[in-house]
Amino acid sequence: MKKFVSICFFSSFILGFAQQKKISFVKEFDYQQVEKKSVSEGIKIYASKSNEFLSKIIVNSSPAYFFTDILGTSSVNLDARNYLASSDSDLSDFDKNGYTFSAKKLTTKENILGIPCTHYLINYMADDKTPTQNLKVCIDEKSTYNNINILNGLLARYLGIAEIKNANLKGFILKAGLENKYDTEYFVLSSIQDTKDVVFFDHKKAIADLQKKQDSIKRTQKEVYIEKQLPNDSVKAPMYGYYNNYYVPEYISEYKKSVINKENLAINNISSELMWKGLPNHCRNIDKNLPEFKNSELKGHLKNYVGQVCDMYLKRSPNSSVNVKETLDQIRYEVLYFNEIQGKLDQADQKKLNNYLQNLD
């Protein structure tokens, strides 16, 4: 994860984000995935002293993030300023079956990075008695961190489980794999580091907002079901159109209050070379190609405008964490600025500005 932005940066964004909680992480845990003697990047977990966790998993060369605390696990997006937002992937339908967690302590032990841990067999049994495979895990029972909730939360999303009951085992998982492949295919803790990374997130509010969206979907599904009973297709069509666009957040006009920050660009955090292919060429070297102006403010505004437009192209990636509303607000803020300085720039600056914009690919 790119080095998190310092708290000084966030002080300029108090307006509109005061409700967000600052979460300070103190430990960074890296897990490797071992599969048939090959080793690859697995899971990175950031932990706070209060057992709040941000998990990063690489999926199809792009990062996926999950936040876990006492309220549960939520899929989240992480923007360039380290603000978390709930992901619409959590709107997927979940299995109505409940699952019951069970754990059996074994007599065997293991050492991971010099830390002793005890083996457990973990199983998730569906209420309809559908069998599932046992997981074998090695747990540090003395750790002050409890990441078993992360395992439960991630499995719940992978399996589409709405509820896991009796999940009361505590401890820190150092190694995990299917019981019958535990020795050859597994995730294992590979490093522990101190960190001062921070994020900003109101998990309780995010859960409430997500519930509102889910309630809206359910109401729409019910209305669609009713409309499907009607014979007139012309009556059905508007309802289906509404269903396909079931939710748009309420618009709040904030773009005139925007504050420019050089770090507030998602393109600064692109981790895959493939993603650059979806962006205009000028997005890769914005700083290098910007002209020099006599007006001391113009270059910063131009960089922000071009960078925010590049971010909108990046949003086409399904794994992008670009906040569309904030990005559009920034673009409108800069368009307003350019309109206001029309006629105020000296002739040389105006010519450089026009030439630069006209020659963007």
mmCIF file of C-alpha atoms in Angstrom:
data_model
loop_
_atom_site.group_PDB
_atom_site.id
_atom_site.type_symbol
_atom_site.label_atom_id
_atom_site.label_comp_id
_atom_site.label_asym_id
_atom_site.label_seq_id
_atom_site.Cartn_x
_atom_site.Cartn_y
_atom_site.Cartn_z
ATOM 1 C CA MET A 1 0.000 0.000 0.000
ATOM 2 C CA LYS A 2 1.330 3.418 -0.934
ATOM 3 C CA LYS A 3 2.634 5.426 2.010
ATOM 4 C CA PHE A 4 -0.364 6.963 3.667
ATOM 5 C CA VAL A 5 -0.766 10.741 3.600
ATOM 6 C CA SER A 6 0.079 12.560 6.816
ATOM 7 C CA ILE A 7 -2.541 14.063 9.103
ATOM 8 C CA CYS A 8 -1.442 17.528 8.056
ATOM 9 C CA PHE A 9 -2.888 16.916 4.617
ATOM 10 C CA PHE A 10 -6.258 15.908 5.971
ATOM 11 C CA SER A 11 -6.668 19.048 8.058
ATOM 12 C CA SER A 12 -7.562 20.934 4.880
ATOM 13 C CA PHE A 13 -10.422 18.510 4.220
ATOM 14 C CA ILE A 14 -12.309 18.920 7.492
ATOM 15 C CA LEU A 15 -15.295 20.460 5.714
ATOM 16 C CA GLY A 16 -17.538 17.644 4.540
ATOM 17 C CA PHE A 17 -15.539 14.856 6.178
ATOM 18 C CA ALA A 18 -15.708 15.707 9.879
ATOM 19 C CA GLN A 19 -17.867 12.677 10.550
ATOM 20 C CA GLN A 20 -15.106 10.294 9.490
ATOM 21 C CA LYS A 21 -13.220 8.503 12.242
ATOM 22 C CA LYS A 22 -9.441 8.486 12.148
ATOM 23 C CA ILE A 23 -8.100 4.950 12.536
ATOM 24 C CA SER A 24 -4.396 4.629 13.325
ATOM 25 C CA PHE A 25 -2.684 1.355 12.547
ATOM 26 C CA VAL A 26 0.328 0.167 14.512
ATOM 27 C CA LYS A 27 1.161 -3.185 12.894
ATOM 28 C CA GLU A 28 1.429 -4.466 9.341
ATOM 29 C CA PHE A 29 1.160 -8.226 8.820
ATOM 30 C CA ASP A 30 2.096 -9.781 5.477
ATOM 31 C CA TYR A 31 0.937 -13.248 4.462
ATOM 32 C CA GLN A 32 2.312 -15.269 1.572
ATOM 33 C CA GLN A 33 0.314 -17.764 -0.438
ATOM 34 C CA VAL A 34 2.174 -21.047 -0.920
ATOM 35 C CA GLU A 35 0.830 -23.377 -3.580
ATOM 36 C CA LYS A 36 2.687 -26.420 -4.903
ATOM 37 C CA LYS A 37 6.056 -24.958 -3.888
ATOM 38 C CA SER A 38 5.381 -21.608 -5.586
ATOM 39 C CA VAL A 39 5.099 -18.478 -3.455
ATOM 40 C CA SER A 40 3.023 -15.409 -4.297
ATOM 41 C CA GLU A 41 1.680 -12.296 -2.633
ATOM 42 C CA GLY A 42 -1.183 -13.190 -0.339
ATOM 43 C CA ILE A 43 -2.854 -10.878 2.159
ATOM 44 C CA LYS A 44 -1.643 -7.696 3.832
ATOM 45 C CA ILE A 45 -3.349 -6.774 7.106
ATOM 46 C CA TYR A 46 -3.077 -3.439 8.922
ATOM 47 C CA ALA A 47 -4.048 -3.627 12.605
ATOM 48 C CA SER A 48 -4.896 -0.955 15.177
ATOM 49 C CA LYS A 49 -4.562 -1.303 18.931
ATOM 50 C CA SER A 50 -8.366 -1.585 19.076
ATOM 51 C CA ASN A 51 -8.516 -4.648 16.798
ATOM 52 C CA GLU A 52 -9.619 -2.711 13.744
ATOM 53 C CA PHE A 53 -8.195 -4.222 10.572
ATOM 54 C CA LEU A 54 -7.777 -3.224 6.946
ATOM 55 C CA SER A 55 -7.060 -6.244 4.736
ATOM 56 C CA LYS A 56 -5.644 -5.931 1.229
ATOM 57 C CA ILE A 57 -5.987 -8.847 -1.182
ATOM 58 C CA ILE A 58 -4.738 -8.867 -4.774
ATOM 59 C CA VAL A 59 -7.484 -9.993 -7.169
ATOM 60 C CA ASN A 60 -6.702 -10.116 -10.904
ATOM 61 C CA SER A 61 -3.653 -7.843 -10.404
ATOM 62 C CA SER A 62 -5.755 -5.218 -8.594
ATOM 63 C CA PRO A 63 -6.141 -4.639 -4.841
ATOM 64 C CA ALA A 64 -9.384 -5.405 -3.004
ATOM 65 C CA TYR A 65 -9.851 -3.986 0.496
ATOM 66 C CA PHE A 66 -11.887 -5.211 3.479
ATOM 67 C CA PHE A 67 -12.407 -3.442 6.799
ATOM 68 C CA THR A 68 -13.063 -5.492 9.928
ATOM 69 C CA ASP A 69 -13.975 -4.413 13.446
ATOM 70 C CA ILE A 70 -16.446 -5.393 16.161
ATOM 71 C CA LEU A 71 -19.321 -4.550 13.771
ATOM 72 C CA GLY A 72 -18.183 -7.077 11.171
ATOM 73 C CA THR A 73 -16.377 -7.087 7.815
ATOM 74 C CA SER A 74 -17.195 -4.746 4.928
ATOM 75 C CA SER A 75 -15.824 -4.548 1.414
ATOM 76 C CA VAL A 76 -14.431 -1.033 0.976
ATOM 77 C CA ASN A 77 -12.781 1.252 -1.544
ATOM 78 C CA LEU A 78 -9.668 3.209 -0.584
ATOM 79 C CA ASP A 79 -9.096 6.571 -2.245
ATOM 80 C CA ALA A 80 -5.843 8.470 -2.676
ATOM 81 C CA ARG A 81 -6.393 10.405 0.560
ATOM 82 C CA ASN A 82 -6.919 7.230 2.617
ATOM 83 C CA TYR A 83 -10.652 7.699 3.047
ATOM 84 C CA LEU A 84 -12.568 4.432 3.009
ATOM 85 C CA ALA A 85 -16.013 4.060 1.462
ATOM 86 C CA SER A 86 -18.270 1.014 1.422
ATOM 87 C CA SER A 87 -18.233 -0.950 -1.824
ATOM 88 C CA ASP A 88 -21.370 -1.858 -3.763
ATOM 89 C CA SER A 89 -20.019 -5.411 -3.994
ATOM 90 C CA ASP A 90 -21.612 -5.880 -0.568
ATOM 91 C CA LEU A 91 -25.013 -5.415 -2.223
ATOM 92 C CA SER A 92 -24.851 -8.955 -3.620
ATOM 93 C CA ASP A 93 -27.476 -11.445 -2.526
ATOM 94 C CA PHE A 94 -26.417 -13.664 0.367
ATOM 95 C CA ASP A 95 -27.413 -17.240 1.101
ATOM 96 C CA LYS A 96 -30.414 -17.146 3.427
ATOM 97 C CA ASN A 97 -29.014 -20.190 5.194
ATOM 98 C CA GLY A 98 -27.180 -19.493 8.407
ATOM 99 C CA TYR A 99 -23.852 -21.185 9.069
ATOM 100 C CA THR A 100 -22.583 -22.432 12.410
ATOM 101 C CA PHE A 101 -18.915 -22.043 13.265
ATOM 102 C CA SER A 102 -17.189 -24.894 15.082
ATOM 103 C CA ALA A 103 -13.569 -25.333 16.150
ATOM 104 C CA LYS A 104 -11.652 -28.325 17.444
ATOM 105 C CA LYS A 105 -8.337 -27.810 19.220
ATOM 106 C CA LEU A 106 -5.626 -30.293 18.254
ATOM 107 C CA THR A 107 -2.634 -31.449 20.287
ATOM 108 C CA THR A 108 -0.068 -30.392 17.673
ATOM 109 C CA LYS A 109 1.802 -27.096 17.524
ATOM 110 C CA GLU A 110 4.017 -25.178 15.132
ATOM 111 C CA ASN A 111 6.355 -22.156 15.105
ATOM 112 C CA ILE A 112 5.858 -19.343 12.585
ATOM 113 C CA LEU A 113 8.459 -16.550 12.580
ATOM 114 C CA GLY A 114 9.509 -17.791 15.998
ATOM 115 C CA ILE A 115 5.962 -17.470 17.361
ATOM 116 C CA PRO A 116 4.433 -20.665 18.807
ATOM 117 C CA CYS A 117 0.919 -21.492 17.637
ATOM 118 C CA THR A 118 -1.626 -24.251 18.202
ATOM 119 C CA HIS A 119 -3.464 -26.173 15.484
ATOM 120 C CA TYR A 120 -7.258 -26.028 15.190
ATOM 121 C CA LEU A 121 -9.741 -27.537 12.778
ATOM 122 C CA ILE A 122 -12.447 -25.063 11.793
ATOM 123 C CA ASN A 123 -15.713 -25.915 10.055
ATOM 124 C CA TYR A 124 -18.711 -23.941 8.816
ATOM 125 C CA MET A 125 -21.872 -26.068 8.785
ATOM 126 C CA ALA A 126 -24.925 -24.771 6.942
ATOM 127 C CA ASP A 127 -28.310 -24.945 8.653
ATOM 128 C CA ASP A 128 -29.431 -27.305 5.897
ATOM 129 C CA LYS A 129 -26.495 -29.590 6.856
ATOM 130 C CA THR A 130 -24.634 -29.044 3.580
ATOM 131 C CA PRO A 131 -21.118 -30.326 4.316
ATOM 132 C CA THR A 132 -18.078 -28.061 3.973
ATOM 133 C CA GLN A 133 -14.379 -28.843 4.088
ATOM 134 C CA ASN A 134 -12.392 -28.418 7.282
ATOM 135 C CA LEU A 135 -9.888 -25.606 7.518
ATOM 136 C CA LYS A 136 -6.723 -26.190 9.480
ATOM 137 C CA VAL A 137 -5.281 -23.117 11.149
ATOM 138 C CA CYS A 138 -2.404 -22.386 13.487
ATOM 139 C CA ILE A 139 -3.404 -19.820 16.106
ATOM 140 C CA ASP A 140 -1.306 -17.704 18.450
ATOM 141 C CA GLU A 141 -3.577 -17.928 21.481
ATOM 142 C CA LYS A 142 -1.658 -15.279 23.453
ATOM 143 C CA SER A 143 -1.744 -12.518 20.850
ATOM 144 C CA THR A 144 -3.460 -9.228 21.675
ATOM 145 C CA TYR A 145 -4.826 -9.251 18.119
ATOM 146 C CA ASN A 146 -7.833 -11.304 17.044
ATOM 147 C CA ASN A 147 -7.949 -11.792 13.290
ATOM 148 C CA ILE A 148 -10.288 -14.789 13.285
ATOM 149 C CA ASN A 149 -13.080 -12.289 12.621
ATOM 150 C CA ILE A 150 -11.283 -11.407 9.381
ATOM 151 C CA LEU A 151 -11.304 -15.058 8.306
ATOM 152 C CA ASN A 152 -15.009 -15.324 9.112
ATOM 153 C CA GLY A 153 -15.800 -12.098 7.286
ATOM 154 C CA LEU A 154 -13.854 -12.989 4.140
ATOM 155 C CA LEU A 155 -15.293 -16.493 4.003
ATOM 156 C CA ALA A 156 -18.791 -15.101 4.491
ATOM 157 C CA ARG A 157 -18.340 -12.970 1.384
ATOM 158 C CA TYR A 158 -16.674 -15.723 -0.613
ATOM 159 C CA LEU A 159 -19.391 -18.242 0.241
ATOM 160 C CA GLY A 160 -22.251 -15.726 0.170
ATOM 161 C CA ILE A 161 -23.132 -16.329 3.814
ATOM 162 C CA ALA A 162 -25.468 -13.900 5.554
ATOM 163 C CA GLU A 163 -24.698 -15.051 9.101
ATOM 164 C CA ILE A 164 -22.067 -17.127 10.908
ATOM 165 C CA LYS A 165 -23.229 -18.279 14.337
ATOM 166 C CA ASN A 166 -21.200 -19.240 17.410
ATOM 167 C CA ALA A 167 -18.021 -17.677 16.012
ATOM 168 C CA ASN A 168 -16.485 -17.135 19.445
ATOM 169 C CA LEU A 169 -12.944 -18.452 18.967
ATOM 170 C CA LYS A 170 -10.272 -15.790 19.522
ATOM 171 C CA GLY A 171 -6.615 -15.547 18.628
ATOM 172 C CA PHE A 172 -4.275 -14.583 15.808
ATOM 173 C CA ILE A 173 -4.057 -16.890 12.791
ATOM 174 C CA LEU A 174 -0.477 -17.376 11.624
ATOM 175 C CA LYS A 175 -1.136 -20.080 9.021
ATOM 176 C CA ALA A 176 -4.252 -21.467 7.318
ATOM 177 C CA GLY A 177 -5.179 -23.984 4.638
ATOM 178 C CA LEU A 178 -7.581 -26.789 3.824
ATOM 179 C CA GLU A 179 -7.034 -29.693 6.207
ATOM 180 C CA ASN A 180 -6.099 -32.164 3.471
ATOM 181 C CA LYS A 181 -3.648 -29.727 1.802
ATOM 182 C CA TYR A 182 -2.347 -27.842 4.833
ATOM 183 C CA ASP A 183 1.279 -28.922 4.319
ATOM 184 C CA THR A 184 1.494 -27.967 0.624
ATOM 185 C CA GLU A 185 -1.068 -25.207 -0.040
ATOM 186 C CA TYR A 186 -1.592 -22.526 2.574
ATOM 187 C CA PHE A 187 -1.389 -18.897 3.646
ATOM 188 C CA VAL A 188 1.372 -18.154 6.142
ATOM 189 C CA LEU A 189 2.534 -15.060 8.017
ATOM 190 C CA SER A 190 5.796 -13.925 6.398
ATOM 191 C CA SER A 191 6.592 -10.605 8.101
ATOM 192 C CA ILE A 192 5.520 -8.257 10.894
ATOM 193 C CA GLN A 193 6.322 -4.545 10.794
ATOM 194 C CA ASP A 194 5.496 -1.456 12.804
ATOM 195 C CA THR A 195 3.509 1.161 10.924
ATOM 196 C CA LYS A 196 1.995 4.610 11.407
ATOM 197 C CA ASP A 197 -0.495 4.355 8.549
ATOM 198 C CA VAL A 198 -3.959 5.836 9.001
ATOM 199 C CA VAL A 199 -7.337 5.690 7.289
ATOM 200 C CA PHE A 200 -10.575 7.601 7.803
ATOM 201 C CA PHE A 201 -13.807 5.648 8.022
ATOM 202 C CA ASP A 202 -17.148 5.625 9.830
ATOM 203 C CA HIS A 203 -17.995 1.924 9.682
ATOM 204 C CA LYS A 204 -21.292 2.294 11.528
ATOM 205 C CA LYS A 205 -22.529 4.936 9.087
ATOM 206 C CA ALA A 206 -21.282 2.902 6.106
ATOM 207 C CA ILE A 207 -23.266 -0.128 7.288
ATOM 208 C CA ALA A 208 -26.377 2.029 7.763
ATOM 209 C CA ASP A 209 -25.995 3.553 4.285
ATOM 210 C CA LEU A 210 -25.539 0.104 2.764
ATOM 211 C CA GLN A 211 -28.675 -1.112 4.504
ATOM 212 C CA LYS A 212 -30.619 1.781 2.967
ATOM 213 C CA LYS A 213 -29.408 0.723 -0.477
ATOM 214 C CA GLN A 214 -30.346 -2.892 0.177
ATOM 215 C CA ASP A 215 -33.795 -1.834 1.393
ATOM 216 C CA SER A 216 -34.200 0.245 -1.763
ATOM 217 C CA ILE A 217 -33.291 -2.764 -3.920
ATOM 218 C CA LYS A 218 -35.774 -4.987 -2.088
ATOM 219 C CA ARG A 219 -38.565 -2.442 -2.540
ATOM 220 C CA THR A 220 -37.750 -2.157 -6.224
ATOM 221 C CA GLN A 221 -37.652 -5.934 -6.660
ATOM 222 C CA LYS A 222 -41.077 -6.143 -5.065
ATOM 223 C CA GLU A 223 -42.423 -3.425 -7.364
ATOM 224 C CA VAL A 224 -40.884 -5.138 -10.391
ATOM 225 C CA TYR A 225 -42.547 -8.405 -9.395
ATOM 226 C CA ILE A 226 -45.898 -6.641 -9.224
ATOM 227 C CA GLU A 227 -45.343 -4.904 -12.564
ATOM 228 C CA LYS A 228 -44.436 -8.217 -14.213
ATOM 229 C CA GLN A 229 -47.967 -9.384 -13.530
ATOM 230 C CA LEU A 230 -49.325 -6.531 -15.671
ATOM 231 C CA PRO A 231 -50.055 -7.267 -19.352
ATOM 232 C CA ASN A 232 -49.037 -3.884 -20.722
ATOM 233 C CA ASP A 233 -45.327 -3.807 -21.584
ATOM 234 C CA SER A 234 -45.394 -0.030 -21.757
ATOM 235 C CA VAL A 235 -46.219 0.037 -18.059
ATOM 236 C CA LYS A 236 -43.462 -2.426 -17.212
ATOM 237 C CA ALA A 237 -40.708 -0.582 -19.052
ATOM 238 C CA PRO A 238 -40.359 2.408 -16.709
ATOM 239 C CA MET A 239 -40.179 0.087 -13.725
ATOM 240 C CA TYR A 240 -37.402 -1.995 -15.274
ATOM 241 C CA GLY A 241 -35.528 1.180 -16.125
ATOM 242 C CA TYR A 242 -35.796 2.268 -12.520
ATOM 243 C CA TYR A 243 -34.629 -1.112 -11.313
ATOM 244 C CA ASN A 244 -31.533 -1.016 -13.527
ATOM 245 C CA ASN A 245 -30.647 2.340 -11.998
ATOM 246 C CA TYR A 246 -31.892 1.588 -8.529
ATOM 247 C CA TYR A 247 -29.786 4.000 -6.551
ATOM 248 C CA VAL A 248 -28.108 7.382 -6.954
ATOM 249 C CA PRO A 249 -26.792 9.141 -3.829
ATOM 250 C CA GLU A 250 -28.398 12.461 -2.986
ATOM 251 C CA TYR A 251 -26.523 15.333 -4.647
ATOM 252 C CA ILE A 252 -24.972 17.956 -2.374
ATOM 253 C CA SER A 253 -23.410 20.989 -4.066
ATOM 254 C CA GLU A 254 -19.868 21.225 -2.700
ATOM 255 C CA TYR A 255 -17.639 21.790 -5.719
ATOM 256 C CA LYS A 256 -17.115 25.503 -5.038
ATOM 257 C CA LYS A 257 -15.617 24.580 -1.640
ATOM 258 C CA SER A 258 -13.055 22.156 -3.063
ATOM 259 C CA VAL A 259 -9.439 22.357 -1.937
ATOM 260 C CA ILE A 260 -6.608 21.376 -4.266
ATOM 261 C CA ASN A 261 -4.085 18.835 -3.046
ATOM 262 C CA LYS A 262 -1.268 17.452 -5.162
ATOM 263 C CA GLU A 263 -1.692 14.001 -3.605
ATOM 264 C CA ASN A 264 -5.426 13.780 -4.307
ATOM 265 C CA LEU A 265 -5.059 11.779 -7.519
ATOM 266 C CA ALA A 266 -5.815 8.088 -7.891
ATOM 267 C CA ILE A 267 -3.376 7.866 -10.819
ATOM 268 C CA ASN A 268 -0.581 8.399 -8.290
ATOM 269 C CA ASN A 269 -1.376 4.948 -6.888
ATOM 270 C CA ILE A 270 -1.585 2.862 -10.071
ATOM 271 C CA SER A 271 0.072 -0.466 -9.284
ATOM 272 C CA SER A 272 -0.359 -2.278 -12.607
ATOM 273 C CA GLU A 273 1.204 -1.333 -15.938
ATOM 274 C CA LEU A 274 -1.892 -2.688 -17.686
ATOM 275 C CA MET A 275 -4.055 0.043 -16.150
ATOM 276 C CA TRP A 276 -2.066 2.783 -17.904
ATOM 277 C CA LYS A 277 -3.277 1.426 -21.245
ATOM 278 C CA GLY A 278 -6.772 2.634 -20.401
ATOM 279 C CA LEU A 279 -5.631 6.234 -19.857
ATOM 280 C CA PRO A 280 -4.572 9.006 -22.255
ATOM 281 C CA ASN A 281 -0.793 9.164 -22.728
ATOM 282 C CA HIS A 282 -0.485 12.560 -21.064
ATOM 283 C CA CYS A 283 -1.748 11.120 -17.757
ATOM 284 C CA ARG A 284 1.544 9.290 -17.185
ATOM 285 C CA ASN A 285 3.791 12.385 -17.177
ATOM 286 C CA ILE A 286 1.618 15.294 -16.111
ATOM 287 C CA ASP A 287 4.316 17.108 -14.100
ATOM 288 C CA LYS A 288 6.923 16.739 -16.837
ATOM 289 C CA ASN A 289 4.756 18.183 -19.602
ATOM 290 C CA LEU A 290 3.052 21.062 -17.796
ATOM 291 C CA PRO A 291 4.161 24.475 -19.114
ATOM 292 C CA GLU A 292 5.650 27.132 -16.859
ATOM 293 C CA PHE A 293 3.478 30.211 -16.304
ATOM 294 C CA LYS A 294 4.091 33.683 -14.952
ATOM 295 C CA ASN A 295 0.872 33.291 -12.950
ATOM 296 C CA SER A 296 2.000 31.398 -9.837
ATOM 297 C CA GLU A 297 -1.375 29.644 -9.286
ATOM 298 C CA LEU A 298 -2.184 28.552 -12.820
ATOM 299 C CA LYS A 299 0.116 25.516 -13.023
ATOM 300 C CA GLY A 300 -1.341 23.954 -9.874
ATOM 301 C CA HIS A 301 -4.912 24.399 -11.096
ATOM 302 C CA LEU A 302 -4.050 22.983 -14.515
ATOM 303 C CA LYS A 303 -2.369 19.926 -13.004
ATOM 304 C CA ASN A 304 -5.379 19.283 -10.777
ATOM 305 C CA TYR A 305 -7.820 19.617 -13.677
ATOM 306 C CA VAL A 306 -5.893 17.277 -15.975
ATOM 307 C CA GLY A 307 -5.202 14.792 -13.176
ATOM 308 C CA GLN A 308 -8.848 14.612 -12.105
ATOM 309 C CA VAL A 309 -9.928 13.974 -15.714
ATOM 310 C CA CYS A 310 -7.361 11.159 -15.870
ATOM 311 C CA ASP A 311 -8.883 9.738 -12.681
ATOM 312 C CA MET A 312 -12.270 9.613 -14.401
ATOM 313 C CA TYR A 313 -10.769 7.471 -17.166
ATOM 314 C CA LEU A 314 -9.289 5.241 -14.462
ATOM 315 C CA LYS A 315 -12.777 4.775 -13.005
ATOM 316 C CA ARG A 316 -13.584 2.512 -15.959
ATOM 317 C CA SER A 317 -11.611 -0.209 -14.179
ATOM 318 C CA PRO A 318 -14.037 -2.323 -12.083
ATOM 319 C CA ASN A 319 -11.523 -2.335 -9.221
ATOM 320 C CA SER A 320 -10.910 1.412 -9.216
ATOM 321 C CA SER A 321 -11.434 3.244 -5.932
ATOM 322 C CA VAL A 322 -12.012 6.636 -7.608
ATOM 323 C CA ASN A 323 -14.747 8.642 -5.881
ATOM 324 C CA VAL A 324 -16.806 9.894 -8.830
ATOM 325 C CA LYS A 325 -18.625 12.656 -6.924
ATOM 326 C CA GLU A 326 -15.449 14.143 -5.462
ATOM 327 C CA THR A 327 -13.598 13.879 -8.776
ATOM 328 C CA LEU A 328 -16.396 15.611 -10.684
ATOM 329 C CA ASP A 329 -16.503 18.297 -7.983
ATOM 330 C CA GLN A 330 -12.775 18.910 -8.497
ATOM 331 C CA ILE A 331 -13.197 19.132 -12.275
ATOM 332 C CA ARG A 332 -16.086 21.609 -11.933
ATOM 333 C CA TYR A 333 -14.038 23.612 -9.422
ATOM 334 C CA GLU A 334 -11.218 23.970 -11.955
ATOM 335 C CA VAL A 335 -13.558 24.792 -14.852
ATOM 336 C CA LEU A 336 -14.988 27.566 -12.677
ATOM 337 C CA TYR A 337 -11.455 28.808 -11.965
ATOM 338 C CA PHE A 338 -10.512 28.851 -15.661
ATOM 339 C CA ASN A 339 -13.684 30.780 -16.485
ATOM 340 C CA GLU A 340 -12.922 33.338 -13.782
ATOM 341 C CA ILE A 341 -9.377 34.026 -15.011
ATOM 342 C CA GLN A 342 -10.384 34.428 -18.655
ATOM 343 C CA GLY A 343 -9.154 37.859 -19.757
ATOM 344 C CA LYS A 344 -6.977 38.239 -16.641
ATOM 345 C CA LEU A 345 -3.995 36.212 -17.855
ATOM 346 C CA ASP A 346 -1.228 37.888 -19.784
ATOM 347 C CA GLN A 347 -1.014 36.992 -23.454
ATOM 348 C CA ALA A 348 1.922 34.575 -23.085
ATOM 349 C CA ASP A 349 0.273 32.547 -20.305
ATOM 350 C CA GLN A 350 -3.017 32.404 -22.187
ATOM 351 C CA LYS A 351 -1.270 31.105 -25.303
ATOM 352 C CA LYS A 352 0.620 28.413 -23.341
ATOM 353 C CA LEU A 353 -2.607 27.324 -21.631
ATOM 354 C CA ASN A 354 -4.542 27.095 -24.893
ATOM 355 C CA ASN A 355 -1.757 25.203 -26.680
ATOM 356 C CA TYR A 356 -1.397 22.708 -23.836
ATOM 357 C CA LEU A 357 -5.124 21.913 -23.657
ATOM 358 C CA GLN A 358 -5.517 21.705 -27.428
ATOM 359 C CA ASN A 359 -2.648 19.205 -27.763
ATOM 360 C CA LEU A 360 -3.752 16.705 -25.119
ATOM 361 C CA ASP A 361 -4.345 13.269 -26.629
#
